[in-house]
Coordinates of C-alpha atoms in Angstrom, one line a residue:
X1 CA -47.0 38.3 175.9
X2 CA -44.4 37.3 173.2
X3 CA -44.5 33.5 173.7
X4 CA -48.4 33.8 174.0
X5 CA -48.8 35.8 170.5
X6 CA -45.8 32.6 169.0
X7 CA -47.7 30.0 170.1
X8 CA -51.2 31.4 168.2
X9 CA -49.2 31.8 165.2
X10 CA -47.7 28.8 165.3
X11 CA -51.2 26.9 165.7
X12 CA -52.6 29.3 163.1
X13 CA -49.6 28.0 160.8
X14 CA -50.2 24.6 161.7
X15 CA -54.1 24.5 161.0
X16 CA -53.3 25.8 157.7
X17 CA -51.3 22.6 157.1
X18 CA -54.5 20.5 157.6
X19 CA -52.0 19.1 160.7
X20 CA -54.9 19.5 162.9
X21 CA -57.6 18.5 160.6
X22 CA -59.4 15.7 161.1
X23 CA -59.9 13.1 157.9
X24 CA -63.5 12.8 156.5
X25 CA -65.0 9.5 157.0
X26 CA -65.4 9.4 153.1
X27 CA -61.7 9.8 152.5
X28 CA -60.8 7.5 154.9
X29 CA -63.4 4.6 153.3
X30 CA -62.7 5.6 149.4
X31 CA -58.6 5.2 150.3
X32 CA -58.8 1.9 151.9
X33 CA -61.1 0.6 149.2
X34 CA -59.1 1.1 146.6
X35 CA -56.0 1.8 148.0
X36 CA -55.4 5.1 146.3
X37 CA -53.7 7.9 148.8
X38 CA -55.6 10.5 146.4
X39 CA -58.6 9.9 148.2
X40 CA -56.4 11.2 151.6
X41 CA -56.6 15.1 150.1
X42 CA -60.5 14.8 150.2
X43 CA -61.3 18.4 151.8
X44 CA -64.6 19.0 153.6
X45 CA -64.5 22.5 152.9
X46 CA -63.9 22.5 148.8
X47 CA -66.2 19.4 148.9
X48 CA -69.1 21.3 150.5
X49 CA -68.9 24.3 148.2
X50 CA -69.3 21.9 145.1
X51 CA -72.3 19.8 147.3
X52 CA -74.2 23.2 147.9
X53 CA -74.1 24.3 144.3
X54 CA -74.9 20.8 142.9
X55 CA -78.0 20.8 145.4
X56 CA -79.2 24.0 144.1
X57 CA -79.1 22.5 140.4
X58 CA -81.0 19.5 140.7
X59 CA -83.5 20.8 144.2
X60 CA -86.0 21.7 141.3
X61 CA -86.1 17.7 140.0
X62 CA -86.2 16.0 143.5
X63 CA -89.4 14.0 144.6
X64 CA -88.6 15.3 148.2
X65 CA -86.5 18.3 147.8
X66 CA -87.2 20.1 151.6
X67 CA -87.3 16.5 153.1
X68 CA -83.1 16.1 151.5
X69 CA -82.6 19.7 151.9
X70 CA -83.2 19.0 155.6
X71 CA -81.3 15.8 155.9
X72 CA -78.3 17.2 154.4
X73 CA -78.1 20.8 156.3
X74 CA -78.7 18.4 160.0
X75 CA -75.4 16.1 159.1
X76 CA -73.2 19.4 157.7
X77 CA -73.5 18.4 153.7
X78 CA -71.2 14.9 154.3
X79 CA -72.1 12.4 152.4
X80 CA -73.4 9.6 154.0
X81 CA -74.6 7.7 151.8
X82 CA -72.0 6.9 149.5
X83 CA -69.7 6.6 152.9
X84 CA -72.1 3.9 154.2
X85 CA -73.0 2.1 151.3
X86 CA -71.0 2.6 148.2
X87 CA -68.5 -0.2 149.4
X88 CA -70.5 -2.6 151.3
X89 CA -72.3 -2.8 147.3
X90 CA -75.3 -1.6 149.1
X91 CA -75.4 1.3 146.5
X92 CA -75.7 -1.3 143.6
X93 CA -78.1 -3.4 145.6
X94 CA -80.6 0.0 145.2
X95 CA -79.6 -0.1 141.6
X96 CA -80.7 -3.5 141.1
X97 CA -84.0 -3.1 142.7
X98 CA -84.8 0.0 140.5
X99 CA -83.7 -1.9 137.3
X100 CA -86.3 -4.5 138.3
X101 CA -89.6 -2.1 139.0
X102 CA -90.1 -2.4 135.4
X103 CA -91.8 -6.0 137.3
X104 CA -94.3 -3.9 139.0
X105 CA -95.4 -1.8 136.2
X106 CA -92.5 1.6 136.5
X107 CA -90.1 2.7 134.1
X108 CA -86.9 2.6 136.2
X109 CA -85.6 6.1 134.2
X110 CA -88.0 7.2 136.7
X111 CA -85.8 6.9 139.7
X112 CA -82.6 8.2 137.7
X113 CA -81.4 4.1 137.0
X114 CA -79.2 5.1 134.4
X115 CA -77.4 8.1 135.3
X116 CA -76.8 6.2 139.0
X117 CA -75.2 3.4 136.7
X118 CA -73.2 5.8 135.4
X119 CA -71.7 7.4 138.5
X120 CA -70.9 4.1 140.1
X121 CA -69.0 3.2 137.3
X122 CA -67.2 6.1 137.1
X123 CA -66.3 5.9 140.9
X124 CA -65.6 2.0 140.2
X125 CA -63.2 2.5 137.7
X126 CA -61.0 4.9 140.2
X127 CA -59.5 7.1 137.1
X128 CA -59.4 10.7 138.7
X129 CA -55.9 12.8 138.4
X130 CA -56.6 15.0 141.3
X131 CA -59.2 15.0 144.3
X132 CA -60.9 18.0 142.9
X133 CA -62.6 15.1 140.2
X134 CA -64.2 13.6 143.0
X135 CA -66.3 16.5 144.5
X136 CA -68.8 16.7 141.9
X137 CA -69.1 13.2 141.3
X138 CA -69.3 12.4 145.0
X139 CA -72.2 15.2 145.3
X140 CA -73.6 14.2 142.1
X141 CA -73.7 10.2 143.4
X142 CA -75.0 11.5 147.0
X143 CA -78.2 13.4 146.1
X144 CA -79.1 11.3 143.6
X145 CA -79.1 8.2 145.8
X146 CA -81.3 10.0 147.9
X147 CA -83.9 11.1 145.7
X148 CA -83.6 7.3 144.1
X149 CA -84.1 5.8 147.6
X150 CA -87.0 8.1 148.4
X151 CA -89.0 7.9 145.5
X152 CA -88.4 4.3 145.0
X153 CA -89.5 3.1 148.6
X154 CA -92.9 5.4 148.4
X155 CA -93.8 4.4 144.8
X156 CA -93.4 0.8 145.9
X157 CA -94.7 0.7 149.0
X158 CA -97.7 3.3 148.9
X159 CA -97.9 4.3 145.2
X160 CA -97.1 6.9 143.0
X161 CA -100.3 9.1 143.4
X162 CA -102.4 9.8 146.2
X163 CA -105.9 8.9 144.9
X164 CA -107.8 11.6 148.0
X165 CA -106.0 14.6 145.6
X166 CA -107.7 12.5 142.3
X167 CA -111.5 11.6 143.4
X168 CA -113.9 13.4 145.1
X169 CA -115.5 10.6 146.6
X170 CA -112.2 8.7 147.8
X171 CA -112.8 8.9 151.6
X172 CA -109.8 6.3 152.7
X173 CA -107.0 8.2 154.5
X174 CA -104.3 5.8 152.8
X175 CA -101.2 5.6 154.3
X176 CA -98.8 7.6 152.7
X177 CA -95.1 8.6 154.1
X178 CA -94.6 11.7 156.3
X179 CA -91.1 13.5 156.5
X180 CA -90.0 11.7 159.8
X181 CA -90.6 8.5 158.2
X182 CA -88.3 10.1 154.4
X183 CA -86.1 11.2 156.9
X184 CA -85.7 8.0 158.6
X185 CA -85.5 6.3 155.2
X186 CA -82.1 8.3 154.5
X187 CA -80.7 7.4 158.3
X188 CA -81.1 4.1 157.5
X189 CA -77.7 1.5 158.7
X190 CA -79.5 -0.8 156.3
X191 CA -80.5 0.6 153.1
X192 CA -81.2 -3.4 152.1
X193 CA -83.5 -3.8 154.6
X194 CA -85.4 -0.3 153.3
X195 CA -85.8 -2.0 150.1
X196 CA -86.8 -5.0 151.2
X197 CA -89.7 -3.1 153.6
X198 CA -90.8 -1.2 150.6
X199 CA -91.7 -4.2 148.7
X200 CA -95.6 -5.7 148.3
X201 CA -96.3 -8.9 149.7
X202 CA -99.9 -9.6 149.8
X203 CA -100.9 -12.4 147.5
X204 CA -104.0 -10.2 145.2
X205 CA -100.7 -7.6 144.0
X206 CA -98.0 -10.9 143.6
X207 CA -100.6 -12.7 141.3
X208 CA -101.4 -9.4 139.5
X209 CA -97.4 -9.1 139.2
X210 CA -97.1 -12.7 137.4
X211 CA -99.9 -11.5 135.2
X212 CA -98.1 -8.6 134.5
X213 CA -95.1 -10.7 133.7
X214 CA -97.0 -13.2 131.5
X215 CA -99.0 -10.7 129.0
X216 CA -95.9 -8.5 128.6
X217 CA -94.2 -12.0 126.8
X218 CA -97.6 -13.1 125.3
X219 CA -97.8 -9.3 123.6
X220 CA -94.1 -8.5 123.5
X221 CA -95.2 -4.8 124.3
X222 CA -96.9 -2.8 126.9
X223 CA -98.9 -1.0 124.6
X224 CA -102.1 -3.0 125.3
X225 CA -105.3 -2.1 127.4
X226 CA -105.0 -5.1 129.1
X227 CA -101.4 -4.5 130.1
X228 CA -102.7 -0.9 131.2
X229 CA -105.7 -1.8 133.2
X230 CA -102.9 -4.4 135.2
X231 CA -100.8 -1.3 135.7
X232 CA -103.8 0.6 137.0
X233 CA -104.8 -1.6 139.3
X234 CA -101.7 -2.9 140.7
X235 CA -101.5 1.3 141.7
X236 CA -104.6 0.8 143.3
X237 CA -103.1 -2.4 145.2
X238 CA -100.2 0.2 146.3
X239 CA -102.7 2.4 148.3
X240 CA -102.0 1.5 151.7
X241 CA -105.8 0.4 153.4
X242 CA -105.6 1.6 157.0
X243 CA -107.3 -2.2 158.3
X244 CA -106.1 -3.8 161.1
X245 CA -108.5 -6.3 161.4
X246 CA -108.6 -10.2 160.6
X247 CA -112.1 -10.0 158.4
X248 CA -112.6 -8.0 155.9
X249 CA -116.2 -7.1 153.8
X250 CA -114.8 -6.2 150.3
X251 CA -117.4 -4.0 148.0
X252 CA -115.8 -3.8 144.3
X253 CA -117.6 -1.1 142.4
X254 CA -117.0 -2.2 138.9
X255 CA -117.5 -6.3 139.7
X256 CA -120.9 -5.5 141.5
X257 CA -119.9 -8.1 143.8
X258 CA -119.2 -8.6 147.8
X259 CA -116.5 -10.6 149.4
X260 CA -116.4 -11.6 153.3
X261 CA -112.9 -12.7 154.2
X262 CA -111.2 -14.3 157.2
X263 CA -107.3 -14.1 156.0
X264 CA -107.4 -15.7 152.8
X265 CA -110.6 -18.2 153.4
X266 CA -113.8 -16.3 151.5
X267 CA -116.7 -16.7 154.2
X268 CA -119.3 -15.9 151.5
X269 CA -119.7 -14.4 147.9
X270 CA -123.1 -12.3 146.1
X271 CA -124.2 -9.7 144.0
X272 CA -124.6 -6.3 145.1
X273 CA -126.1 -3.5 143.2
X274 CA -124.1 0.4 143.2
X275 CA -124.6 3.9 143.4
X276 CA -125.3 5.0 139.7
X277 CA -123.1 7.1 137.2
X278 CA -122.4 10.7 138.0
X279 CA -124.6 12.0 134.5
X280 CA -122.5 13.1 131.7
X281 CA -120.9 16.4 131.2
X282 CA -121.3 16.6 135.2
X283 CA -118.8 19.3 136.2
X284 CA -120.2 21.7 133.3
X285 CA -123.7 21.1 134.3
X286 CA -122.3 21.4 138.0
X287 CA -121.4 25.1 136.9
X288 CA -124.6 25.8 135.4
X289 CA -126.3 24.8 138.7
X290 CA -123.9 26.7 140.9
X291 CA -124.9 30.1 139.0
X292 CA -128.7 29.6 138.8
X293 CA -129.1 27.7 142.0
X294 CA -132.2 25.8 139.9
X295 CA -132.6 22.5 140.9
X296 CA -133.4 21.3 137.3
X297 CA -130.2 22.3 136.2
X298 CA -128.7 19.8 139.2
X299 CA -126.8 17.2 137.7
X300 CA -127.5 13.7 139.4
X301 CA -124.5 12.0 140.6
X302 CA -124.9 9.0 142.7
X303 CA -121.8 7.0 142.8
X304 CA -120.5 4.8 145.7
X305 CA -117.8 6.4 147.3
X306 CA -114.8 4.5 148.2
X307 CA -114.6 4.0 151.9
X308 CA -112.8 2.0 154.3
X309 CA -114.6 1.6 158.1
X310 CA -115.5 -0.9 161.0
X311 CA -119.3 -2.7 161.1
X312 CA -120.8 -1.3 164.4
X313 CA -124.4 -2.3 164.3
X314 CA -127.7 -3.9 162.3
X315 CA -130.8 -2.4 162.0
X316 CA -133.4 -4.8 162.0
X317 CA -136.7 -3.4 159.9
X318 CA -135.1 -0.4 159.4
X319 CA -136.2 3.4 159.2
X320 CA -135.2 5.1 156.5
X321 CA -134.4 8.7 156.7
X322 CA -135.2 9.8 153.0
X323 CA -132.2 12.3 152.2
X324 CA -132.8 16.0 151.3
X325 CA -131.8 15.2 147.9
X326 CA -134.1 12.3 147.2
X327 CA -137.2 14.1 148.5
X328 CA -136.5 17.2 146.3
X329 CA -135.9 15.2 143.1
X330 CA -138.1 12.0 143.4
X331 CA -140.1 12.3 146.9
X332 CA -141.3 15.3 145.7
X333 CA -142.7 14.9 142.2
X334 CA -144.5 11.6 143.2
X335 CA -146.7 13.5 146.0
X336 CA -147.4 16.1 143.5
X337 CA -148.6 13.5 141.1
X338 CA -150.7 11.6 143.5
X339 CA -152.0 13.0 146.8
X340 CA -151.8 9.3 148.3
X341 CA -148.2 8.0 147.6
X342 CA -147.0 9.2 150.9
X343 CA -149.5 7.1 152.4
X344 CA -149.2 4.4 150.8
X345 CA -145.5 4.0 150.9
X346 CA -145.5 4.6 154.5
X347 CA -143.9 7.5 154.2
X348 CA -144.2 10.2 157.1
X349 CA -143.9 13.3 156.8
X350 CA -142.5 16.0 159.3
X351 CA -142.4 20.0 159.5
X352 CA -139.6 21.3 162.4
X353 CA -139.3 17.9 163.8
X354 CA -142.9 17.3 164.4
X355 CA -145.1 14.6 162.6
X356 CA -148.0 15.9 159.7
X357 CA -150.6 13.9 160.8
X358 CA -152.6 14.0 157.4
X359 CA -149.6 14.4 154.7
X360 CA -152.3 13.4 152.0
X361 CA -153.8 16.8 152.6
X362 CA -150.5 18.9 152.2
X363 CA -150.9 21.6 148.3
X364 CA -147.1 21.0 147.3
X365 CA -147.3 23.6 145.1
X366 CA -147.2 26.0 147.6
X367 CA -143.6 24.7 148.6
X368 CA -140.6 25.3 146.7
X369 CA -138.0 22.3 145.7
X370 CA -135.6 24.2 146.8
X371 CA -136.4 25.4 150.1
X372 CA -138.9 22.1 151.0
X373 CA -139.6 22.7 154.5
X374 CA -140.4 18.9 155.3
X375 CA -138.7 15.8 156.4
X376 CA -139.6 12.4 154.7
X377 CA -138.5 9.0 156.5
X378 CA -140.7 5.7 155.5
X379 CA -141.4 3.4 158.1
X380 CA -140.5 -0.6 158.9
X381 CA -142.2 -3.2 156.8
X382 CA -142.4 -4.8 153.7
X383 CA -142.2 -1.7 151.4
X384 CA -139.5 -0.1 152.9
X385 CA -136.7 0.7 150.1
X386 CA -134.3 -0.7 152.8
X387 CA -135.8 -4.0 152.8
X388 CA -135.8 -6.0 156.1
X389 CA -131.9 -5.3 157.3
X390 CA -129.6 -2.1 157.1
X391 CA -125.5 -3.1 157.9
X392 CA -124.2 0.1 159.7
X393 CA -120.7 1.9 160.2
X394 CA -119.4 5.2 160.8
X395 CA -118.6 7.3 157.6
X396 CA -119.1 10.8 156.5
X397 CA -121.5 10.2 153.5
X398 CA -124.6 8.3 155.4
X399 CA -123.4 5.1 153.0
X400 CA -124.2 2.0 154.6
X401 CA -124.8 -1.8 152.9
X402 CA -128.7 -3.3 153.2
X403 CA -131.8 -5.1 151.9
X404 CA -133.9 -3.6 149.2
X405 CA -137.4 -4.6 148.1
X406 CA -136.5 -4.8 144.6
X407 CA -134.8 -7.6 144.0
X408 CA -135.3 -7.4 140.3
X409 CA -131.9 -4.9 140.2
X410 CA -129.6 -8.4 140.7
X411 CA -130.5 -10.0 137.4
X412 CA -128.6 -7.2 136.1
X413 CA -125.9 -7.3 134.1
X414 CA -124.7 -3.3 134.9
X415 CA -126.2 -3.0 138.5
X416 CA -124.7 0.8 139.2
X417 CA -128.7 1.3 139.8
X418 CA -129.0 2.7 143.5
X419 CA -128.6 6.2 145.5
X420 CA -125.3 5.8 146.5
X421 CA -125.3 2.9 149.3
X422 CA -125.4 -0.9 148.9
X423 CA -127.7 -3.2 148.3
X424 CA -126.9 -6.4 149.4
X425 CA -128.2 -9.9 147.4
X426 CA -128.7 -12.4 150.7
X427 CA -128.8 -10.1 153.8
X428 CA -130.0 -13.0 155.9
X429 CA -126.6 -15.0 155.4
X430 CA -124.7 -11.6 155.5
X431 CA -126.7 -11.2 159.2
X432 CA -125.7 -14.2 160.5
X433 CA -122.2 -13.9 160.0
X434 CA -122.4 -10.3 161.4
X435 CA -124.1 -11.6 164.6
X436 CA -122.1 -13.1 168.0
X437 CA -124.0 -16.2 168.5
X438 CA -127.0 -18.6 167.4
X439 CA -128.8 -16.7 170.5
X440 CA -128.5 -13.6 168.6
X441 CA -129.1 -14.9 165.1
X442 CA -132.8 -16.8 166.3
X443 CA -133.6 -13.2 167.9
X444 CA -132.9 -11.3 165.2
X445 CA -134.3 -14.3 162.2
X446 CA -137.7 -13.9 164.8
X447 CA -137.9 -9.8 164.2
X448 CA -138.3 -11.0 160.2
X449 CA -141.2 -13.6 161.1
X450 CA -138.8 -16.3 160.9
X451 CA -139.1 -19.4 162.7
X452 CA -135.7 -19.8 164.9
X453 CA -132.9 -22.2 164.3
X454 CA -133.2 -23.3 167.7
X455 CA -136.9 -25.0 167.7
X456 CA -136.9 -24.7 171.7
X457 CA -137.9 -21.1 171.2
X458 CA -140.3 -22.3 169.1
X459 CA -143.0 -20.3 171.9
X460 CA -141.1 -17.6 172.0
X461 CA -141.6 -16.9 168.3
X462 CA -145.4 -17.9 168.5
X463 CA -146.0 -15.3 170.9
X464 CA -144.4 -13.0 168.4
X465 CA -146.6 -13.9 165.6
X466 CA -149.4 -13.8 167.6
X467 CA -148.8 -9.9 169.0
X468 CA -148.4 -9.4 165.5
X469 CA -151.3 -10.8 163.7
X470 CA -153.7 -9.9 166.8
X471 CA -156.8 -7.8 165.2
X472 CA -158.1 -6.2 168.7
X473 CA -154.5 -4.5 168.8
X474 CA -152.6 -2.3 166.5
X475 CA -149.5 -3.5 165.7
X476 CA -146.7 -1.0 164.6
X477 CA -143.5 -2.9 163.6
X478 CA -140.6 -1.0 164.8
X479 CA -136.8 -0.9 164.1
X480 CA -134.7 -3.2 166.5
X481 CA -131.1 -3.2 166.9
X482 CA -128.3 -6.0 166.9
X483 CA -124.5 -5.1 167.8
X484 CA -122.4 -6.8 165.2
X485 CA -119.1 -8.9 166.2
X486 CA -116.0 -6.4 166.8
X487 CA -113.5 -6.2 164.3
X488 CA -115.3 -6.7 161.0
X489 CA -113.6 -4.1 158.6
X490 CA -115.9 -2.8 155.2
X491 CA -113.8 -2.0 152.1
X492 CA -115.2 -0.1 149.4
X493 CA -113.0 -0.4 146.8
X494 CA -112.6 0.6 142.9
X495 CA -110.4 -2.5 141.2
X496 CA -111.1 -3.6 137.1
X497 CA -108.6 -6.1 136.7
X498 CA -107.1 -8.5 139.4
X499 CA -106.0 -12.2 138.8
X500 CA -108.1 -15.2 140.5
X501 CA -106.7 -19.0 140.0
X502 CA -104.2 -18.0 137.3
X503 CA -106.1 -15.4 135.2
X504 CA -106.6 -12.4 135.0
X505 CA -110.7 -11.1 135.6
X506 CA -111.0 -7.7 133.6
X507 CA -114.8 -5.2 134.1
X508 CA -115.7 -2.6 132.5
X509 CA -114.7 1.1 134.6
X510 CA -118.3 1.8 135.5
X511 CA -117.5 5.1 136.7
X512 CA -114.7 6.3 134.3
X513 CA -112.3 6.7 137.0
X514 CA -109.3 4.7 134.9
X515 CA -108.9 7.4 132.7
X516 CA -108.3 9.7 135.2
X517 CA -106.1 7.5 137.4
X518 CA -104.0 6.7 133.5
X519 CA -103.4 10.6 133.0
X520 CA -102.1 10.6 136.7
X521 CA -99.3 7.6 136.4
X522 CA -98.9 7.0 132.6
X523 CA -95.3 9.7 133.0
X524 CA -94.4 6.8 135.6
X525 CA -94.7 3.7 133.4

């Protein structure tokens, strides 16, 4: 009993001694570095106590602070980071890339570039008396390289801001970084290699960097709209577009314009025409709505949302379904006005799913706006408001790009003009790009009363005409369908500034929506 009781006291004794204890990694790399036996006293235990009380101070000013809380309570408080990468100049490399994201519009104070300068010089110059120095600078140096490599390699890569918590009508589910991916960030073996993935690569936000580069010595300041709207929109250019596909349609808002392209070949070019500005003083006249429920005091607001999806179908002489809101503030007004504009717009009309056979012969004024019981959907032809071809894909807001039989809109010079979908300036060359094959495009160029590219279906389309134009039989046109080629992503996008053969192409913000992304960033510029 007396030799076991000696031995536990002796063992007690010698733990006390640190004989036992086993040398942090950090005190092993910091001594061999600079060949300083100070670094030998490093003690996990004194070390932690500063770590945990530095972490507590600065938890409030970290981008991430659960996601570096969490690292750091997993791997005991040790710091990793400066172990792995303080000596292999690693460290400085993250420095280095911070210093130059003034380049893609950020102040680099932003990511705490000067106090890390200040930190690593300190450790460089290797002046501490006693190891108790070290612990704060050490826990200083590790959190702060965290935080640094964090918000760094999001900014870059996905932005600073995520545009769905901005606009109410951003509908892309951009890519932004969840904790497993933070947290695999800061268990990196190759911080460089983070750095390097974080940075843009596609040509549009490397030509709007140059431009960046080139105004800024031009003006000698970055107080300029023209250096703000290239900030703005190489944000935009951040937001990571969940498209995995080789084509791309590309709807710009403020350039009224569509863009078809393969890679970095442009298939085609034209005009489009826009939802319309949301009215002015919208979300104080939304109030006023929302308390009397009045449909007068509705304030219209018809802009395009942004939206990113997959081309799944064409509808040839389409139907369209008048929404609730048209036929309550224009649909409505017009039949009241003249008992026979339903008809002769080839509008039907239905109650509970079934057709009004006479909708000439309905009194409107015994139906409230609010509460209109009918249905409204004008049928194929050469009225119809979709024109001859509507370009369909899955979204929530019923938006989908088409024809229109009022051409007059693409003449002009602000064409933010429509409900809220697309109008497209040459649907027939948009259709046969959509399409699989010539088969397909004579087929669907025959449903329009066009004569087909292969003139050995020439029959084929007489017989068409013919059922068409026959007297002794009535002829109702209907809607056909066409399935589109797979893989032909649609991009509805907000951008008023890009570059395009060495200069920059600046529109006007249609919707107002730079303002609101400015107030959102400007702290990060």
């Amino acid at each position: 009993m007396k030799k076991t009781l000696l031995f536990v006291a002796v063992c007690l004794f010698l733990s006390s001694c640190s004989w036992f204890r086993t040398k942090p990694e950090i005190a092993i790399v910091l001594s061999k570095h600079f060949d300083n036996k100070l670094y030998n006293d490093f003690d996990t235990v004194a070390y932690d106590s500063v770590f945990v009380k530095k972490m507590d101070e600065l938890s409030s000013k970290l981008s991430n602070p659960k996601v570096i809380k969490a690292y750091y309570t997993h791997n005991q408080d040790r710091p990793l980071l400066v172990t792995r990468f303080y000596v292999n100049g690693a460290l400085d490399t993250l420095k280095s890339y911070i210093q130059r994201s003034k380049a893609d519009g950020f102040n680099p104070e932003i990511f705490r570039v000067n106090e890390l300068e200040t930190l690593l010089q300190t450790l460089d110059a290797n002046k501490f008396k006693k190891i108790s120095e070290v612990y704060p600078l050490i826990a200083d140096l590790e959190i702060k390289t965290a935080d640094a490599l964090l918000k760094y390699s999001t900014f870059t890569k996905y932005g600073s801001v995520n545009p769905r918590k901005l606009f109410n009508r951003y509908y892309i589910a951009s890519k932004r970084p969840d904790s497993l991916k933070l947290d695999s960030m800061l268990n990196t073996s190759d911080l460089v290699a983070v750095l390097k993935d974080a940075q843009q690569t596609s040509k549009n936000y490397l030509d709007l960097k140059k431009a960046l580069a080139l105004y800024r010595d031009s003006l000698g300041t970055d107080e300029n709209p023209a250096i703000k709207a290239i900030k703005l929109n190489m944000e935009r250019m951040r937001w990571q577009l969940p498209i995995k596909t080789e084509e791309t349609v590309l709807v710009n808002i403020p350039d009224f314009s569509l863009t078809w392209f393969k890679g970095q070949d442009t298939l085609t070019h034209m005009n489009v025409c826009v939802g319309g500005k949301r009215e002015e003083g919208y979300a104080d006249k939304m109030k006023a709505y929302l308390k009397s429920k009045n449909l007068d005091d509705k304030p219209k607001n018809h802009e395009t949302p942004q939206l990113v999806s997959v081309f799944n179908a064409i509808q040839v002489n389409p139907v369209w379904n008048i929404p609730v809101s048209i036929a309550q503030s224009e649909i409505y007004w017009q039949a009241v006005r003249d008992p026979y504009y339903l008809s002769n717009n080839n509008i039907k009309v239905y109650l509970k799913g079934k057709l009004v056979n006479d909708p000439d012969t309905i009194q409107w004024n015994k139906y409230s706006r609010e509460k209109l019981p009918f249905q409204f959907k004008q049928g194929s032809g050469e009225g119809n408001a979709l024109g001859k071809f509507k370009f369909i894909f899955d979204n929530s807001s019923s938006i989908y790009l088409h024809d229109t039989n009022n051409k007059n809109g693409f003449r002009l010079a602000n064409r933010a003009i429509s409900h809220g979908c697309v109008r497209i300036e040459k649907p027939l060359e948009f259709a046969q790009l959509m399409v699989r094959d010539k088969y397909q495009y004579d087929q669907l160029r025959m449903e329009v009363n066009l004569p087909p590219v292969d003139t050995t279906r020439m029959k084929q389309y007489q017989k068409k005409l013919a059922k068409r134009t026959d007297t002794l039989n009535t002829f109702q046109l209907k809607p056909s369908w066409f399935a589109t080629r797979k893989s032909v992503a649609v991009v509805i996008g907000y951008f008023t500034a890009w570059a395009e053969n060495g200069k920059v192409q600046f529109r006007p913000d249609v919707y107002d929506y730079d303002e609101t992304l400015w107030e959102a960033i400007k702290k990060y510029m």
